[in-house]
Coordinates of C-alpha atoms in Angstrom, one line a residue:
Chain A
M17 CA 17.5 61.3 -18.0
V18 CA 14.2 59.5 -18.5
E19 CA 10.9 61.3 -18.3
V20 CA 8.1 59.4 -16.7
L21 CA 4.6 60.8 -17.2
I22 CA 2.4 60.4 -14.2
P23 CA -1.3 59.7 -14.7
P24 CA -3.9 61.7 -12.6
Q25 CA -4.7 58.5 -10.6
L26 CA -1.1 58.5 -9.2
R27 CA -0.5 62.2 -8.7
R28 CA -1.8 62.4 -5.2
L29 CA 0.8 59.8 -4.3
C30 CA 3.5 61.6 -6.4
D31 CA 3.2 65.0 -4.7
G32 CA 1.0 66.3 -7.6
E33 CA 3.8 65.8 -10.2
E34 CA 2.7 65.4 -13.8
A35 CA 6.1 64.2 -15.0
V36 CA 9.2 63.0 -13.1
E37 CA 12.8 62.5 -14.2
V38 CA 14.7 59.4 -13.2
G39 CA 17.9 57.7 -14.4
P40 CA 18.1 55.1 -17.2
G41 CA 18.0 51.3 -16.7
T42 CA 15.5 48.5 -17.4
L43 CA 11.8 49.4 -17.0
G44 CA 11.8 47.5 -13.8
E45 CA 14.7 49.7 -12.5
V46 CA 12.9 52.8 -13.6
L47 CA 9.8 51.9 -11.7
L48 CA 11.9 51.1 -8.6
Q49 CA 13.4 54.6 -8.8
L50 CA 9.9 55.9 -8.8
Q51 CA 9.2 53.8 -5.7
E52 CA 12.2 55.2 -3.9
R53 CA 10.8 58.7 -4.4
F54 CA 7.1 58.0 -3.9
N55 CA 6.6 55.1 -1.5
G56 CA 3.8 52.8 -2.6
V57 CA 3.8 53.6 -6.3
Y58 CA 5.4 50.3 -7.4
D59 CA 2.7 48.2 -5.8
R60 CA 0.0 50.2 -7.6
L61 CA 1.6 49.5 -10.9
C62 CA 2.9 45.9 -10.4
Q63 CA 1.4 42.7 -9.0
P64 CA 3.0 40.8 -6.1
D65 CA 4.7 38.5 -8.6
G66 CA 6.5 41.5 -10.0
T67 CA 4.7 41.7 -13.3
V68 CA 2.9 44.9 -14.5
R69 CA -0.8 44.9 -13.7
G70 CA -3.1 44.1 -16.6
S71 CA -5.0 47.2 -15.6
V72 CA -2.0 49.5 -16.5
L73 CA -0.6 50.3 -19.9
V74 CA 3.1 51.0 -19.7
L75 CA 4.6 52.6 -22.9
V76 CA 8.2 53.2 -23.6
N77 CA 8.6 55.7 -26.4
D78 CA 4.9 55.1 -27.2
E79 CA 5.2 51.3 -27.6
D80 CA 3.3 49.0 -25.2
V81 CA 6.0 47.1 -23.3
R82 CA 4.1 43.9 -23.8
F83 CA 5.3 44.1 -27.4
L84 CA 8.8 44.7 -26.0
R85 CA 10.5 43.0 -23.1
E86 CA 8.0 44.0 -20.4
L87 CA 10.0 44.9 -17.2
Q88 CA 13.2 44.0 -18.9
T89 CA 12.7 46.6 -21.6
P90 CA 15.7 48.9 -21.7
V91 CA 15.0 52.5 -21.1
R92 CA 17.7 54.9 -22.2
S93 CA 18.5 58.5 -21.5
G94 CA 16.1 60.7 -23.5
D95 CA 13.4 58.0 -23.6
S96 CA 9.9 58.6 -22.2
V97 CA 7.7 56.3 -20.1
R98 CA 4.0 56.7 -20.1
L99 CA 1.7 55.1 -17.5
I100 CA -1.9 54.9 -18.6
P101 CA -5.0 53.2 -17.1
A102 CA -5.9 50.3 -19.4
F103 CA -9.7 50.3 -18.7
A104 CA -10.7 52.8 -21.3
G105 CA -12.2 52.8 -24.7
G106 CA -14.3 50.3 -26.6
Chain B
M26 CA -27.1 54.1 -8.0
K27 CA -25.3 53.7 -4.7
A28 CA -21.6 54.4 -5.6
L29 CA -18.8 53.5 -8.0
K30 CA -17.1 50.4 -6.9
C31 CA -13.7 48.9 -8.0
R32 CA -14.3 45.6 -9.7
E33 CA -11.0 44.3 -8.3
C34 CA -10.7 45.5 -4.8
S35 CA -14.3 46.7 -4.1
R36 CA -13.2 50.1 -2.9
E37 CA -16.0 52.6 -3.3
Y38 CA -15.9 56.0 -4.9
P39 CA -18.4 58.9 -5.2
L40 CA -20.6 58.9 -8.3
G41 CA -18.5 61.4 -10.3
A42 CA -16.6 61.4 -13.6
T43 CA -13.9 58.8 -12.9
H44 CA -13.3 55.3 -14.2
V45 CA -10.4 53.5 -12.5
C46 CA -9.4 52.8 -9.0
E47 CA -6.5 54.8 -7.6
F48 CA -5.1 51.8 -5.8
D49 CA -4.9 49.0 -8.5
F50 CA -6.2 50.8 -11.7
G51 CA -9.2 48.3 -11.6
P52 CA -12.3 49.4 -13.5
L53 CA -15.0 51.2 -11.6
E54 CA -18.6 49.9 -11.9
V55 CA -21.9 51.4 -10.8
A56 CA -23.3 49.7 -7.7
Y57 CA -27.1 49.4 -7.5
D58 CA -29.5 48.8 -4.6
Y59 CA -31.0 45.7 -6.0
E60 CA -33.3 45.1 -3.0
R61 CA -34.9 48.4 -3.6
I62 CA -35.2 47.9 -7.4
R63 CA -36.7 44.4 -6.8
Q64 CA -39.5 46.0 -4.8
S65 CA -40.5 48.5 -7.5
L66 CA -39.6 47.0 -10.9
T67 CA -42.0 44.5 -12.4
R68 CA -42.8 43.2 -15.9
D69 CA -46.1 45.2 -15.9
K70 CA -44.3 48.4 -15.0
I71 CA -41.8 47.9 -17.8
C72 CA -44.5 47.0 -20.3
S73 CA -46.5 50.2 -19.4
R74 CA -43.6 52.4 -20.5
P75 CA -42.7 53.7 -24.0
Q76 CA -40.8 51.3 -26.2
N77 CA -37.2 52.5 -25.8
M78 CA -34.2 51.5 -23.7
W79 CA -35.3 53.8 -20.8
R80 CA -38.1 51.4 -19.9
Y81 CA -35.5 49.7 -17.8
R82 CA -34.3 52.9 -16.3
E83 CA -34.0 51.6 -12.7
L84 CA -31.1 49.5 -14.0
L85 CA -29.4 52.3 -15.9
P86 CA -27.1 54.7 -14.1
I87 CA -28.6 58.2 -14.2
A88 CA -30.0 60.1 -11.2
G89 CA -33.0 61.8 -12.9
E90 CA -34.8 61.6 -16.2
P91 CA -32.8 61.0 -19.4
T92 CA -32.0 64.2 -21.1
V93 CA -30.1 62.8 -24.1
G94 CA -31.3 59.9 -26.3
A95 CA -34.7 59.5 -24.9
K96 CA -35.9 57.5 -28.0
V97 CA -33.0 55.1 -28.3
G98 CA -33.4 51.4 -28.3
Y99 CA -36.2 48.8 -28.5
T100 CA -34.8 47.6 -31.8
P101 CA -36.5 44.6 -33.6
L102 CA -35.8 41.1 -32.5
I103 CA -36.3 39.1 -35.8
K104 CA -37.0 35.4 -36.0
A105 CA -34.6 34.5 -38.7
D106 CA -35.9 31.2 -40.2
R107 CA -34.2 31.5 -43.5
L108 CA -30.8 32.2 -42.0
A109 CA -31.5 29.4 -39.4
A110 CA -32.0 27.0 -42.3
R111 CA -28.8 28.2 -44.0
L112 CA -26.7 27.8 -40.8
G113 CA -28.3 24.5 -39.8
I114 CA -29.9 25.5 -36.5
R115 CA -33.5 24.9 -35.2
E116 CA -34.2 28.5 -34.1
L117 CA -32.4 31.7 -34.7
W118 CA -33.1 35.3 -33.7
I119 CA -31.4 38.5 -34.9
K120 CA -31.3 41.4 -32.5
N121 CA -31.1 44.2 -35.0
D122 CA -29.3 47.3 -33.7
A123 CA -28.4 48.1 -37.3
V124 CA -31.6 50.2 -37.1
N125 CA -31.0 51.7 -33.7
Y126 CA -32.0 55.4 -33.4
P127 CA -30.5 57.8 -34.2
T128 CA -27.2 56.7 -35.7
L129 CA -27.8 53.0 -36.7
S130 CA -25.6 51.2 -34.2
F131 CA -25.8 49.8 -30.6
K132 CA -23.5 52.8 -29.6
D133 CA -26.6 55.0 -29.3
R134 CA -27.5 53.0 -26.1
V135 CA -24.2 53.7 -24.3
V136 CA -24.1 57.3 -25.5
S137 CA -27.5 58.2 -24.3
V138 CA -26.6 57.0 -20.8
A139 CA -23.1 58.6 -20.9
L140 CA -24.4 62.0 -22.1
S141 CA -27.4 62.1 -19.9
R142 CA -25.1 61.5 -16.9
S143 CA -22.6 64.0 -18.3
V144 CA -25.4 66.6 -18.3
E145 CA -26.3 65.7 -14.7
L146 CA -22.6 66.2 -13.7
G147 CA -22.6 69.6 -15.4
F148 CA -20.3 69.0 -18.4
K149 CA -20.6 71.2 -21.4
T150 CA -18.0 69.4 -23.7
V151 CA -18.2 65.7 -24.5
A152 CA -15.7 63.5 -26.3
C153 CA -14.7 60.0 -27.2
A154 CA -12.1 57.7 -28.7
S155 CA -13.8 55.7 -31.4
T156 CA -13.6 53.2 -34.3
G157 CA -16.4 55.1 -35.9
N158 CA -19.9 54.1 -34.6
L159 CA -19.3 55.7 -31.2
A160 CA -18.0 58.9 -32.8
N161 CA -21.2 59.0 -35.0
S162 CA -23.4 58.6 -31.9
V163 CA -21.6 61.1 -29.7
A164 CA -21.6 63.6 -32.5
A165 CA -25.3 63.2 -33.2
N166 CA -26.5 63.0 -29.6
A167 CA -24.3 65.9 -28.5
A168 CA -25.7 68.0 -31.4
A169 CA -29.3 67.3 -30.3
A170 CA -28.4 68.1 -26.7
G171 CA -26.5 71.3 -27.6
L172 CA -23.2 70.0 -26.2
H173 CA -19.8 70.9 -27.5
C174 CA -18.2 67.8 -29.0
Y175 CA -14.7 66.4 -29.9
V176 CA -14.4 62.9 -31.4
F177 CA -11.1 61.2 -31.9
I178 CA -10.8 58.4 -34.6
P179 CA -8.1 56.5 -36.5
S180 CA -7.3 58.3 -39.7
D181 CA -8.0 55.3 -41.9
L182 CA -11.7 54.9 -41.1
E183 CA -14.4 54.2 -43.7
Q184 CA -15.7 57.4 -45.3
G185 CA -19.3 56.7 -44.2
K186 CA -18.2 56.8 -40.6
V187 CA -16.2 60.0 -41.0
V188 CA -19.0 61.9 -42.8
N189 CA -21.5 60.6 -40.2
S190 CA -19.5 62.4 -37.5
L191 CA -18.7 65.6 -39.5
V192 CA -22.3 66.3 -40.6
Y193 CA -23.4 67.0 -37.0
G194 CA -20.8 69.8 -36.6
A195 CA -18.5 67.8 -34.3
N196 CA -14.8 68.5 -34.1
V197 CA -13.5 65.3 -35.7
V198 CA -9.8 64.7 -35.0
A199 CA -8.2 61.9 -37.0
I200 CA -5.1 60.3 -35.5
R201 CA -2.4 58.8 -37.6
G202 CA -2.4 55.5 -35.8
H203 CA -4.6 52.5 -34.9
Y204 CA -7.4 52.7 -32.4
D205 CA -5.3 51.6 -29.4
E206 CA -3.1 54.7 -30.0
V207 CA -6.2 56.9 -30.3
N208 CA -7.4 55.4 -27.0
R209 CA -4.2 56.1 -25.1
L210 CA -4.1 59.7 -26.3
C211 CA -7.7 60.2 -25.2
A212 CA -6.9 58.7 -21.8
E213 CA -4.2 61.4 -21.5
I214 CA -6.4 64.2 -22.9
A215 CA -9.2 63.2 -20.5
G216 CA -6.8 63.5 -17.6
K217 CA -5.8 67.0 -18.6
Y218 CA -9.0 68.7 -19.8
G219 CA -12.2 68.9 -17.9
W220 CA -14.3 67.1 -20.6
A221 CA -16.7 64.2 -20.3
F222 CA -15.0 61.4 -22.4
V223 CA -17.8 58.9 -22.7
N224 CA -15.5 55.9 -22.8
V225 CA -12.8 57.2 -20.5
N226 CA -13.8 59.1 -17.4
M227 CA -17.6 58.4 -18.0
R228 CA -17.0 54.7 -18.8
P229 CA -18.7 53.3 -15.7
Y230 CA -22.0 54.9 -16.8
Y231 CA -21.4 54.5 -20.6
A232 CA -20.8 50.7 -20.4
E233 CA -24.0 50.1 -18.5
G234 CA -26.0 51.3 -21.5
S235 CA -25.1 48.1 -23.3
K236 CA -27.2 46.1 -20.9
S237 CA -30.3 47.5 -22.5
M238 CA -29.7 45.4 -25.5
G239 CA -29.8 42.3 -23.3
F240 CA -32.9 43.5 -21.4
E241 CA -34.7 43.9 -24.7
I242 CA -33.7 40.5 -25.9
Q243 CA -35.1 38.9 -22.8
E244 CA -38.4 40.8 -22.9
Q245 CA -38.8 40.3 -26.7
L246 CA -38.3 36.6 -26.3
G247 CA -41.3 36.5 -23.9
W248 CA -39.2 37.1 -20.7
Q249 CA -36.8 34.4 -21.3
I250 CA -33.0 34.2 -21.5
P251 CA -31.8 32.7 -24.8
E252 CA -29.9 29.4 -24.6
H253 CA -27.1 30.9 -26.8
T254 CA -26.1 34.4 -27.6
V255 CA -23.4 35.3 -30.0
V256 CA -21.8 38.8 -29.6
C257 CA -19.0 40.4 -31.5
M258 CA -16.1 41.7 -29.5
A259 CA -14.0 44.8 -29.8
S260 CA -13.2 45.8 -26.2
G261 CA -15.3 42.9 -25.1
S262 CA -17.5 45.2 -23.0
L263 CA -20.8 44.5 -24.9
L264 CA -20.4 40.8 -24.2
T265 CA -19.9 41.3 -20.5
K266 CA -22.9 43.7 -20.3
I267 CA -25.3 41.3 -22.1
H268 CA -24.3 38.7 -19.5
K269 CA -24.9 41.2 -16.7
S270 CA -28.3 42.0 -18.1
Y271 CA -29.2 38.3 -18.0
Q272 CA -27.9 38.1 -14.4
E273 CA -29.8 41.2 -13.3
F274 CA -33.2 40.1 -14.7
S275 CA -32.7 36.7 -13.1
K276 CA -31.7 38.3 -9.8
L277 CA -34.8 40.5 -9.9
G278 CA -37.1 37.6 -10.7
L279 CA -38.1 39.1 -14.1
V280 CA -37.1 35.9 -15.9
Q281 CA -36.7 32.3 -14.8
S282 CA -33.1 31.8 -13.9
Q283 CA -31.6 29.2 -16.2
G284 CA -28.4 28.3 -17.9
W285 CA -27.2 30.4 -20.8
K286 CA -24.1 30.4 -22.9
I287 CA -22.5 33.6 -24.3
H288 CA -20.2 33.2 -27.3
G289 CA -17.7 35.8 -28.6
A290 CA -16.8 36.7 -32.2
Q291 CA -13.8 38.5 -33.6
A292 CA -12.1 39.0 -36.9
T293 CA -9.0 36.8 -37.4
G294 CA -7.0 40.0 -38.2
C295 CA -7.7 41.2 -34.6
S296 CA -8.5 38.3 -32.4
P297 CA -6.7 38.6 -29.1
I298 CA -9.7 37.4 -27.1
T299 CA -10.7 34.5 -29.2
T300 CA -7.1 33.3 -29.5
A301 CA -6.9 33.3 -25.7
Q302 CA -10.3 31.6 -25.3
K303 CA -9.5 28.9 -27.8
A304 CA -6.2 28.2 -26.0
G305 CA -7.9 28.0 -22.7
L306 CA -6.1 31.1 -21.3
D307 CA -7.5 33.6 -18.8
F308 CA -5.4 36.4 -20.2
F309 CA -5.0 37.7 -23.8
K310 CA -1.9 38.9 -25.6
P311 CA -2.3 42.3 -27.3
V312 CA -2.1 42.4 -31.1
K313 CA -1.7 44.9 -33.9
P314 CA -5.0 44.8 -35.8
N315 CA -5.3 44.2 -39.6
T316 CA -8.9 43.5 -40.6
I317 CA -11.7 45.0 -42.7
A318 CA -13.8 44.9 -39.5
K319 CA -12.5 48.2 -38.4
S320 CA -15.1 48.7 -35.7
L321 CA -13.7 45.7 -33.9
A322 CA -10.0 46.6 -34.5
I323 CA -8.9 46.9 -30.9
G324 CA -5.7 45.1 -30.3
T325 CA -5.6 45.8 -26.5
P326 CA -9.2 45.1 -25.5
A327 CA -10.0 46.8 -22.2
D328 CA -12.6 44.2 -21.1
G329 CA -10.8 41.2 -22.8
F330 CA -10.1 39.6 -19.4
Y331 CA -13.7 39.9 -18.2
A332 CA -15.1 38.7 -21.6
L333 CA -12.9 35.6 -21.3
K334 CA -14.3 35.1 -17.8
V335 CA -17.9 35.4 -18.9
M336 CA -17.4 32.8 -21.7
K337 CA -15.7 30.5 -19.3
E338 CA -18.3 30.9 -16.6
T339 CA -21.3 30.4 -19.0
G340 CA -19.6 27.5 -21.0
G341 CA -19.5 29.7 -24.0
H342 CA -17.1 29.5 -26.9
S343 CA -15.6 31.8 -29.4
D344 CA -14.0 31.9 -32.9
D345 CA -12.8 34.3 -35.5
V346 CA -13.3 34.8 -39.2
S347 CA -11.2 36.0 -42.2
D348 CA -12.1 39.0 -44.2
D349 CA -13.7 36.8 -46.9
E350 CA -15.7 35.0 -44.3
I351 CA -16.8 38.4 -42.9
R352 CA -18.1 39.4 -46.4
D353 CA -19.8 36.0 -46.7
G354 CA -21.5 36.6 -43.4
I355 CA -22.7 40.0 -44.5
R356 CA -24.1 38.6 -47.7
M357 CA -25.7 35.7 -46.0
L358 CA -27.6 37.9 -43.5
A359 CA -28.6 40.3 -46.3
E360 CA -29.8 37.5 -48.7
T361 CA -31.7 35.5 -46.2
E362 CA -33.2 38.2 -43.9
G363 CA -33.0 41.5 -45.8
I364 CA -30.7 43.0 -43.1
F365 CA -27.5 44.8 -44.2
A366 CA -25.1 44.7 -41.4
E367 CA -21.7 46.3 -41.2
T368 CA -18.5 44.3 -41.0
A369 CA -18.9 43.5 -37.3
G370 CA -22.3 41.8 -38.2
G371 CA -20.5 39.7 -40.8
V372 CA -18.1 38.7 -38.0
T373 CA -21.0 37.6 -35.8
V374 CA -22.8 35.7 -38.5
G375 CA -19.6 34.0 -39.7
V376 CA -18.6 32.9 -36.2
A377 CA -22.1 31.7 -35.5
K378 CA -21.9 29.6 -38.7
K379 CA -18.6 28.1 -37.4
L380 CA -19.8 27.4 -33.9
I381 CA -22.9 25.7 -35.2
A382 CA -20.9 23.6 -37.7
Q383 CA -18.5 22.6 -34.8
G384 CA -21.5 21.6 -32.6
K385 CA -20.5 24.2 -30.0
I386 CA -23.9 25.7 -30.6
P387 CA -26.0 22.5 -31.0
S388 CA -28.2 22.3 -34.2
D389 CA -31.3 21.5 -32.1
S390 CA -30.9 24.7 -29.9
S391 CA -32.0 28.3 -30.1
A392 CA -29.6 31.3 -30.5
V393 CA -29.6 35.0 -30.7
L394 CA -27.1 36.9 -32.8
C395 CA -26.4 40.5 -31.8
I396 CA -26.1 42.7 -34.9
T397 CA -24.5 45.9 -33.8
G398 CA -24.1 48.2 -36.8
N399 CA -25.4 49.1 -40.2
G400 CA -23.8 48.1 -43.5
L401 CA -24.4 51.5 -45.1
K402 CA -21.5 52.8 -43.0
T403 CA -19.0 50.3 -44.3
L404 CA -19.8 50.1 -48.0
E405 CA -16.1 50.0 -48.9
A406 CA -15.9 46.4 -47.5
M407 CA -18.5 45.2 -49.9
L408 CA -17.7 47.2 -53.0
G409 CA -16.8 44.8 -55.8
H410 CA -17.8 41.8 -53.6
C411 CA -21.5 41.5 -54.2
G412 CA -21.9 41.8 -58.0
E413 CA -22.4 44.9 -60.1
S414 CA -25.5 46.5 -61.5
R415 CA -26.0 46.0 -65.3
V416 CA -26.5 49.1 -67.4
I417 CA -29.0 49.1 -70.3
K418 CA -30.7 51.7 -72.4
P419 CA -34.3 52.6 -71.4
S420 CA -35.5 50.0 -73.9
L421 CA -37.9 47.1 -73.4
R422 CA -35.9 45.2 -76.1
E423 CA -32.7 45.5 -74.1
F424 CA -34.4 44.5 -70.9
E425 CA -35.9 41.4 -72.6
A426 CA -32.5 40.5 -74.0
L427 CA -31.0 40.8 -70.5
L428 CA -33.8 38.6 -69.0
A429 CA -33.4 36.0 -71.7
S430 CA -29.6 35.8 -71.0
D431 CA -30.4 35.4 -67.3
Q432 CA -32.9 32.6 -68.0
A433 CA -30.4 30.9 -70.3
E434 CA -27.7 31.1 -67.6
A435 CA -30.1 29.7 -65.0
A436 CA -31.0 26.8 -67.3
S437 CA -27.4 25.9 -68.1

């Protein structure tokens, strides 16, 4: 299974869960599984054109997916996905 | 202050410790009642107040009186004729935050706002993710305010910046990773613990403190907006807030509204914003930093998108400089104006030199360079790159021999 860590900003939408387990696939498929469980979550993370919002950092095993294959990044069983607001720091 | 407002979708939030919109993760910004401020804030009123950043307090986001950093700001604006001659420009000014109080960088501005607001919101523990200067300022100002403090830094920072946090008794946590990784960890810690992270959940207030640098520039220029301003970029936040300060003073009628250009400066070893700007793009591509300008080493700059927008809107440009050009910039500023800036200052001077040479800042114009930090904190960058002292015995004869050798060398 794949562990997806839910940031505080999405927890209200995700029944208060801090982490959720979903099946493996591409990152896009992982996010769609989240959407099936928590309606509306996909739109908060992705833009209408299907790309991840610039305001969200998505990390697969601690690496920014923009250095990988973005939504096509493979996510295997045992991997972790972190969703973090990008507007921080500096 | 009226509310926090999402910069993307304009949804409003209460004035608490929160920094992004729940709907699109857009950054929250403080909304002000400008009509009310316009009626009460005048040049005379500002001039009647003590010379620190709080003389513009109507435009800084705290509810009451400042409780932290009451003496921060109002750093010198120096007319830099000798550097102007070296760079080939008619008029040049240095806004020198290398001598900001108390920790010698512009970060004291943002921290005094963030911690004053944190106290108002009832926090007892404050924290930050930092490339060094911010950690120093949070540590010092928290100590003075009696607040518990954690600062998180990359483990490869300059010694000066590490000691300058430890000495105040702060909990300094060094992370094996670059700043972007420190930052992500802090975003998660901030979500889990009830602390005031100045540049995470307190960021809407924190970032506004940078405007004070721009307010001071305008007042010190005789209530004028400079034609050209060159600002170094890490997250890009300072550049956007200098721009906002010019917009606000214009909107309030404190300065004549006129065109201005804001230019951005980065190190080539970490130049996601300048690379995008030079390519004419609206979005940057994240990078893995590798530069001696560690205070600017943010590969995923939070405000990169907005900094690009400001440069585009104002007709500004940007460029980046190598490590050697950064050292040249530091030396040039030191040798011509007697100001020892940290590596970020070398970036600003080096990029200004390039933009003037390229005609992007015309040689017959006037420019302000924002110097954000002090060279005493990044000594490693200059060790072995600005000569060595010569050792002699306490003997007049030895000194005269040294002098004669200098004179012979000068004559040859």
